Every structure is written in C-alpha cells, then in structure tokens.
Coordinates of C-alpha atoms in Angstrom, one line a residue:
X1 CA 0.2 -0.1 0.3
X2 CA 1.1 3.8 -0.6
X3 CA 1.6 6.1 2.4
X4 CA -0.6 9.3 1.7
X5 CA 0.7 12.6 2.8
X6 CA -1.9 12.4 5.8
X7 CA -0.7 9.2 6.8
X8 CA 3.1 10.3 6.9
X9 CA 1.9 13.6 8.5
X10 CA 0.1 11.3 11.3
X11 CA 3.0 9.0 12.2
X12 CA 5.6 11.9 12.2
X13 CA 3.2 14.0 14.5
X14 CA 2.9 10.8 17.2
X15 CA 6.7 10.5 16.8
X16 CA 7.1 13.7 17.6
X17 CA 4.8 13.9 20.6
X18 CA 6.5 10.7 21.8
X19 CA 9.4 12.6 21.6
X20 CA 8.3 15.3 24.0
X21 CA 6.6 13.1 26.1
X22 CA 8.7 13.0 29.2
X23 CA 8.8 16.8 29.3
X24 CA 12.6 16.8 29.9
X25 CA 14.3 16.9 26.7
X26 CA 17.4 19.4 26.7
X27 CA 18.0 22.2 24.5
X28 CA 20.4 20.3 22.3
X29 CA 17.7 17.5 22.0
X30 CA 14.9 20.0 20.8
X31 CA 17.6 21.6 18.5
X32 CA 18.6 18.2 16.6
X33 CA 14.7 17.5 16.4
X34 CA 14.0 21.1 15.0
X35 CA 16.8 20.6 12.4
X36 CA 15.2 17.0 11.4
X37 CA 12.1 18.6 10.7
X38 CA 13.8 21.5 8.6
X39 CA 16.0 18.8 6.6
X40 CA 13.0 16.2 6.0
X41 CA 10.4 18.7 5.0
X42 CA 11.5 19.2 1.5
X43 CA 10.0 16.7 -0.8
X44 CA 8.2 15.1 2.1
X45 CA 4.7 16.5 0.8
X46 CA 4.4 17.6 4.4
X47 CA 5.5 20.9 6.1
X48 CA 7.2 18.8 8.8
X49 CA 8.6 22.4 10.5
X50 CA 5.4 23.5 11.0
X51 CA 4.4 20.1 12.1
X52 CA 7.1 20.1 14.6
X53 CA 6.0 23.6 15.8
X54 CA 2.3 22.4 16.1
X55 CA 3.3 19.4 18.3
X56 CA 5.8 21.6 20.4
X57 CA 3.0 23.9 21.1
X58 CA 0.1 21.2 21.7
X59 CA -2.0 22.4 18.5
X60 CA -2.2 18.7 17.5
X61 CA -4.3 16.0 19.5
X62 CA -3.1 12.7 19.8
X63 CA -6.4 11.2 19.0
X64 CA -6.6 13.1 15.6
X65 CA -3.6 11.8 14.7
X66 CA -4.3 8.4 15.5
X67 CA -7.8 8.5 13.3
X68 CA -6.0 9.5 10.5
X69 CA -4.4 5.8 10.6
X70 CA -6.7 3.9 8.5
X71 CA -5.5 0.3 8.5
X72 CA -4.2 -1.7 11.6
X73 CA -0.9 -1.9 9.8
X74 CA -0.2 1.7 9.9
X75 CA -1.5 1.8 13.4
X76 CA 0.9 -0.7 14.5
X77 CA 3.6 1.0 12.5
X78 CA 2.9 4.4 14.7
X79 CA 2.8 2.8 18.0
X80 CA 6.2 0.8 17.3
X81 CA 7.9 4.2 16.1
X82 CA 6.4 5.5 19.1
X83 CA 7.7 3.0 21.6
X84 CA 11.2 3.4 20.0
X85 CA 11.3 6.8 20.2
X86 CA 10.5 7.0 23.9
X87 CA 13.1 4.0 24.6
X88 CA 15.9 5.8 22.6
X89 CA 17.5 7.6 25.6
X90 CA 16.6 4.7 28.2
X91 CA 13.7 2.8 29.6
X92 CA 10.3 4.7 29.5
X93 CA 9.3 6.7 32.6
X94 CA 6.2 7.1 33.9
X95 CA 5.3 10.0 31.6
X96 CA 6.1 8.0 28.6
X97 CA 4.4 5.1 29.8
X98 CA 1.3 7.0 30.3
X99 CA 1.7 8.7 26.8
X100 CA 2.1 5.0 25.2
X101 CA -1.2 3.9 27.5
X102 CA -3.1 6.7 25.7
X103 CA -1.5 6.2 22.4
X104 CA -2.5 2.3 22.4
X105 CA -6.3 3.1 23.2
X106 CA -6.5 5.8 20.5
X107 CA -4.9 3.4 18.1
X108 CA -7.5 0.6 19.3
X109 CA -4.4 -1.9 19.6
X110 CA -4.6 -5.3 21.7
X111 CA -3.4 -4.3 24.9
X112 CA -1.4 -7.3 25.5
X113 CA 0.4 -6.9 22.2
X114 CA 0.9 -3.1 23.1
X115 CA 2.6 -3.9 26.2
X116 CA 4.7 -6.5 24.7
X117 CA 6.4 -4.1 22.3
X118 CA 6.9 -2.0 25.3
X119 CA 8.4 -4.6 27.2
X120 CA 10.8 -5.8 24.6
X121 CA 11.9 -2.0 23.8
X122 CA 12.7 -1.5 27.5
X123 CA 14.5 -4.9 27.9
X124 CA 16.9 -3.6 24.8
X125 CA 17.2 -0.2 26.2
X126 CA 18.3 -1.3 29.8
X127 CA 21.1 -3.4 28.1
X128 CA 24.2 -3.2 30.0
X129 CA 27.3 -1.9 29.2
X130 CA 29.8 -4.6 28.6
X131 CA 33.4 -4.5 27.7
X132 CA 33.3 -7.7 25.9
X133 CA 32.3 -7.7 22.4
X134 CA 29.3 -10.0 21.7
X135 CA 29.6 -12.5 18.5
X136 CA 27.7 -10.2 16.2
X137 CA 30.1 -7.7 16.6
X138 CA 32.9 -9.8 16.2
X139 CA 31.7 -10.9 12.7
X140 CA 33.9 -10.8 9.7
X141 CA 37.2 -9.8 11.2
X142 CA 38.9 -11.4 8.1
X143 CA 36.8 -9.9 5.7
X144 CA 37.3 -6.3 6.9
X145 CA 41.1 -7.1 7.1
X146 CA 41.5 -4.0 5.0
X147 CA 39.8 -1.6 7.4
X148 CA 43.3 -0.7 8.9
X149 CA 45.8 -1.3 5.8
X150 CA 48.5 1.2 7.1
X151 CA 51.1 -0.5 9.3
X152 CA 49.6 -0.9 12.9
X153 CA 50.0 1.6 15.1
X154 CA 49.9 2.1 19.0
X155 CA 47.8 4.5 20.9
X156 CA 48.5 5.2 24.8
X157 CA 45.6 4.9 27.3
X158 CA 44.9 7.6 29.6
X159 CA 47.1 9.3 31.6
X160 CA 47.8 8.0 34.8
X161 CA 46.3 4.6 34.1
X162 CA 48.0 1.1 33.8
X163 CA 46.2 0.3 30.5
X164 CA 48.5 -1.2 27.8
X165 CA 48.9 0.8 24.7
X166 CA 45.8 0.3 22.3
X167 CA 46.6 -1.2 18.9
X168 CA 45.2 1.0 15.9
X169 CA 44.0 -2.0 13.9
X170 CA 42.2 -3.1 17.1
X171 CA 40.5 0.3 17.0
X172 CA 39.7 0.4 13.4
X173 CA 38.2 -3.5 13.3
X174 CA 36.0 -2.5 16.1
X175 CA 34.5 0.6 14.6
X176 CA 34.2 -0.8 11.2
X177 CA 32.4 -4.1 12.4
X178 CA 30.1 -1.9 14.3
X179 CA 29.0 0.3 11.5
X180 CA 28.6 -2.8 8.9
X181 CA 26.5 -4.5 11.8
X182 CA 24.0 -1.2 12.4
X183 CA 23.8 -0.6 8.4
X184 CA 23.0 -4.3 8.2
X185 CA 20.2 -3.6 10.9
X186 CA 18.5 -1.2 9.2
X187 CA 18.1 -3.8 6.3
X188 CA 16.0 -5.8 8.3
X189 CA 12.1 -5.3 8.6
X190 CA 11.8 -5.5 12.5
X191 CA 11.5 -2.5 14.4
X192 CA 13.7 -4.1 17.2
X193 CA 16.4 -4.4 14.6
X194 CA 16.2 -0.5 14.3
X195 CA 15.9 -0.1 18.1
X196 CA 19.0 -2.0 18.6
X197 CA 21.4 0.5 16.8
X198 CA 21.3 2.9 19.5
X199 CA 22.4 0.5 22.3
X200 CA 24.9 -0.8 20.0
X201 CA 26.5 2.5 19.3
X202 CA 26.5 3.3 23.3
X203 CA 28.2 0.0 23.6
X204 CA 30.7 1.1 21.0
X205 CA 31.8 4.6 22.8
X206 CA 31.9 2.3 25.9
X207 CA 34.2 0.2 24.7
X208 CA 36.3 2.5 23.0
X209 CA 36.6 4.6 26.0
X210 CA 37.5 1.5 28.3
X211 CA 40.4 1.0 26.0
X212 CA 41.8 4.2 26.7
X213 CA 41.3 3.7 30.6
X214 CA 38.2 5.4 30.8
X215 CA 35.2 3.7 32.9
X216 CA 31.8 5.3 31.5
X217 CA 28.4 5.4 32.3
X218 CA 25.4 5.4 30.1
X219 CA 24.9 9.2 31.2
X220 CA 28.3 10.1 30.1
X221 CA 28.0 8.7 27.0
X222 CA 24.3 10.1 26.3
X223 CA 25.9 13.7 26.8
X224 CA 28.9 12.5 24.3
X225 CA 26.9 11.9 21.7
X226 CA 24.5 14.9 22.2
X227 CA 27.9 16.9 22.3
X228 CA 29.0 15.9 18.7
X229 CA 25.5 16.3 17.4
X230 CA 23.6 13.0 17.6
X231 CA 20.7 13.0 20.3
X232 CA 19.3 9.8 21.3
X233 CA 15.9 10.5 20.7
X234 CA 16.5 12.6 17.3
X235 CA 18.5 10.0 15.9
X236 CA 15.6 7.2 16.3
X237 CA 13.2 9.7 14.9
X238 CA 15.7 10.6 11.8
X239 CA 16.3 6.8 11.1
X240 CA 12.4 6.2 10.7
X241 CA 11.6 9.4 9.3
X242 CA 14.2 9.5 6.4
X243 CA 12.7 6.2 5.4
X244 CA 9.1 7.2 5.8
X245 CA 9.3 10.7 4.0
X246 CA 11.5 9.1 1.2
X247 CA 8.8 6.4 0.4
X248 CA 10.5 3.6 1.7
X249 CA 7.8 2.3 3.9
X250 CA 5.3 2.1 1.2
X251 CA 4.8 -1.4 2.0
X252 CA 3.3 -1.9 5.3
X253 CA 2.5 -5.7 6.3
X254 CA 1.9 -5.1 9.9
X255 CA 3.1 -7.1 12.8
X256 CA 6.4 -5.8 14.8
X257 CA 7.8 -3.7 12.5
X258 CA 7.6 -5.7 9.3
X259 CA 7.3 -2.6 7.4
X260 CA 10.1 -1.7 5.4
X261 CA 10.4 -2.1 1.6
X262 CA 14.1 -1.2 0.7
X263 CA 16.1 0.7 3.3
X264 CA 19.1 1.4 1.7
X265 CA 19.2 5.2 2.8
X266 CA 18.9 4.3 6.5
X267 CA 21.4 1.6 6.1
X268 CA 24.0 4.4 4.9
X269 CA 23.0 6.8 7.6
X270 CA 23.3 4.3 10.2
X271 CA 26.8 3.0 9.1
X272 CA 27.9 6.5 8.7
X273 CA 26.6 7.6 11.9
X274 CA 28.3 4.7 13.5
X275 CA 31.2 4.9 12.0
X276 CA 31.9 8.6 12.8
X277 CA 30.9 8.0 16.4
X278 CA 33.7 5.7 16.8
X279 CA 36.2 7.5 15.2
X280 CA 35.3 10.9 16.7
X281 CA 35.3 8.9 20.3
X282 CA 38.8 7.2 19.6
X283 CA 40.2 10.7 19.1
X284 CA 38.5 12.2 22.3
X285 CA 39.6 9.6 24.8
X286 CA 42.8 8.9 23.1
X287 CA 43.7 12.6 23.4
X288 CA 42.8 12.5 26.7
X289 CA 39.2 14.2 26.7
X290 CA 40.7 17.4 25.8
X291 CA 38.8 18.3 22.7
X292 CA 36.3 21.1 23.1
X293 CA 32.6 21.2 22.1
X294 CA 33.2 22.7 18.7
X295 CA 36.3 20.8 17.7
X296 CA 34.1 17.5 18.4
X297 CA 31.2 18.8 16.2
X298 CA 33.3 19.8 13.4
X299 CA 35.3 16.4 13.5
X300 CA 32.1 14.4 13.7
X301 CA 30.3 16.1 10.7
X302 CA 33.6 15.8 8.8
X303 CA 33.7 11.9 9.6
X304 CA 30.1 11.3 8.5
X305 CA 30.9 12.9 5.3
X306 CA 34.1 10.4 4.7
X307 CA 32.2 7.7 6.3
X308 CA 28.9 7.8 3.3
X309 CA 31.8 7.6 0.8
X310 CA 33.2 4.6 2.4
X311 CA 29.9 3.1 2.9
X312 CA 29.5 2.3 -0.8
X313 CA 32.9 0.3 -0.4
X314 CA 31.4 -1.9 2.2
X315 CA 27.7 -2.0 0.9
X316 CA 28.4 -5.8 0.2
X317 CA 29.5 -6.8 3.4
X318 CA 26.4 -5.0 4.7
X319 CA 24.1 -6.9 2.7
X320 CA 25.8 -10.4 3.3
X321 CA 25.9 -9.1 7.0
X322 CA 21.8 -9.0 7.0
X323 CA 21.2 -12.2 5.6
X324 CA 23.2 -13.9 8.1
X325 CA 21.5 -12.0 11.2
X326 CA 19.3 -13.5 13.7
X327 CA 17.8 -10.7 15.5
X328 CA 16.4 -12.7 18.3
X329 CA 19.9 -14.0 19.2
X330 CA 21.5 -10.5 18.8
X331 CA 18.9 -8.4 21.3
X332 CA 19.4 -11.6 23.5
X333 CA 23.3 -11.5 23.5
X334 CA 22.6 -7.7 24.2
X335 CA 20.6 -8.3 27.1
X336 CA 22.8 -11.0 28.8

C-alpha cells in the first residue's frame, strides 16, 4: 500500500509527540529535532517544520493523529515508532508509559500486544554496558582486514592509568564492524532491529573509552553523543523519518515492525553515524578528553561525510551481514 501525505503527517506527529512525552528534553535534543524537521520537509509532501511547531505548542491532538491512520498495519507501525522514540534515551519513564497507554487506546491496539512491544523495547534499552564484544560485533574480522591497511600503530591509554597501549588496528576493526552491523540492522524489517542500533552505538563508545582507561556510564555517553551532534531520541526519529518521507515504507505488512520495503538510505545513515561516532570517540579518549565542543562537532560532521563515501565500499558486506543476522539472538546477547 502507498503511504498518503496524511499518513506521513500522522505518524511523524505521533513520533514527535513521543519525543516530547517526558517533558525533559534538553535544548540540544530540541535543536536536533527542529533541524531534523526542517531537513526532512523538502520533498516529503508534508511541512514537517510546521508540524514540529504544532506538536511543540500542542496544537495537534494525539487522538486526531491516530484517527488519520486507517489500517491496523499503519496503527501498529505508528505505535512501534513511538515506543522506539520513548526508549531511545533509556527505559520508558512514568510520563512516557502514560503517553504510550493513551496512544495504544487511541490506535485501538490489543493491550497485551502493545505491552509486549514496550517490554521488549525496555529490555533492549536496559541492555548493560559490557566491555566484551558480543558474537555479532566480532563478525567478519577477516573480511574487514583492509580496515587498517596502514602499518599497525599504537595509541597510549589515559594519563595515569596502567592500561597497555591500544593497537590502532584493533580500534579500526571494532569501529568498522560496528558500522557494518548497524548498517545491516537497518536492512531488516523488524522495528526491534532498528531499536538495537542506539544500544550498539552506546556500547561502541563505552568499549573505546575503556580501551583508553575510562570507565564510562550511560549518562556520560549520552552526553558525549549529544555534544558531537547526535541526540538519542532525534536519531531514532531521523532513522525512521528518512525512510518514511522517502517513500521507503510504502509496503506496510503489519506485525512488529515488518514494514520496510527498501532501507538503503537508512542503512547508509546508520553506517555513517556509527562509524563517525567511533572515530570521534577514539580521538577524544585517546587525547585525554581535551577536545572542546566545537572541535568535536566539526570532527563528527567531517567524519560522517567521509563515512558516506566509505559505505559504498562496504555495501556488499553490509548486505551479506544482514542476510546472516538473527535478530532474536542478537537481542538476547545484548540483554545478557
């Protein structure tokens, strides 16, 4: 089925409402969402910048947006997006759960099925920060041997620590494998596959920090991502929104996120974002966390552009990785 502009507007309105449901978004996150709305407006058939303002000023009713979604598949799709948005920056809090309860009622969803979506997303958002890589993150080391074609270099750990020098090739391989995995996840139809991208990015930053002698928590990592220009909530909205307004969700089949037709654009976005986060995190922690905010932002923006070109080189590996991915196993390993 083809998405109409009214469908796009309704789903994006619900996504933006979910983003503001907890009323605690800082100015950086609001700026990210505003910039996203502006960038996605072109060619979408919907004035998303105006929609952003209408949602922020509460000129759009949740029930009206839900009423514009005229099939069970569209309603399920909107709900899964909203759950992913609420969980992007951690487990749903009381305000977000109240919003999702109201949304599920407005969308006329089966209560047990709606609760199951929230429970799965919450479990994923609560995934621990582990230093050891999971099996999926170790995939393809031989296939990506060219990731560090230069002679191996060493990078010293944080000042005052007993950490041994870090091999540059180890960092490069870790970052590339994470980028390929997240690019592959965007090619899969399940919403939970997309929801796994942010926890995997968080793990990547954690592991890089730990290699350089820093023990990071989720709060610090979220602040680091926001500083370089990646909001957790806005990133999930962007992942979904680009596919939505680009016509890539034209075939909606219902079920837990089984809604994506072609996701090449989303895959390239997730690959580039993950790759740039890893590279900038490496520079930041290897340098003793001395880079200022403007330098971090500029470095991230520049590396994203570099990664977009690199993504074409690794597109076959991304597609191969997607074919062999067991989402259930990946999520189980993340939550273990």
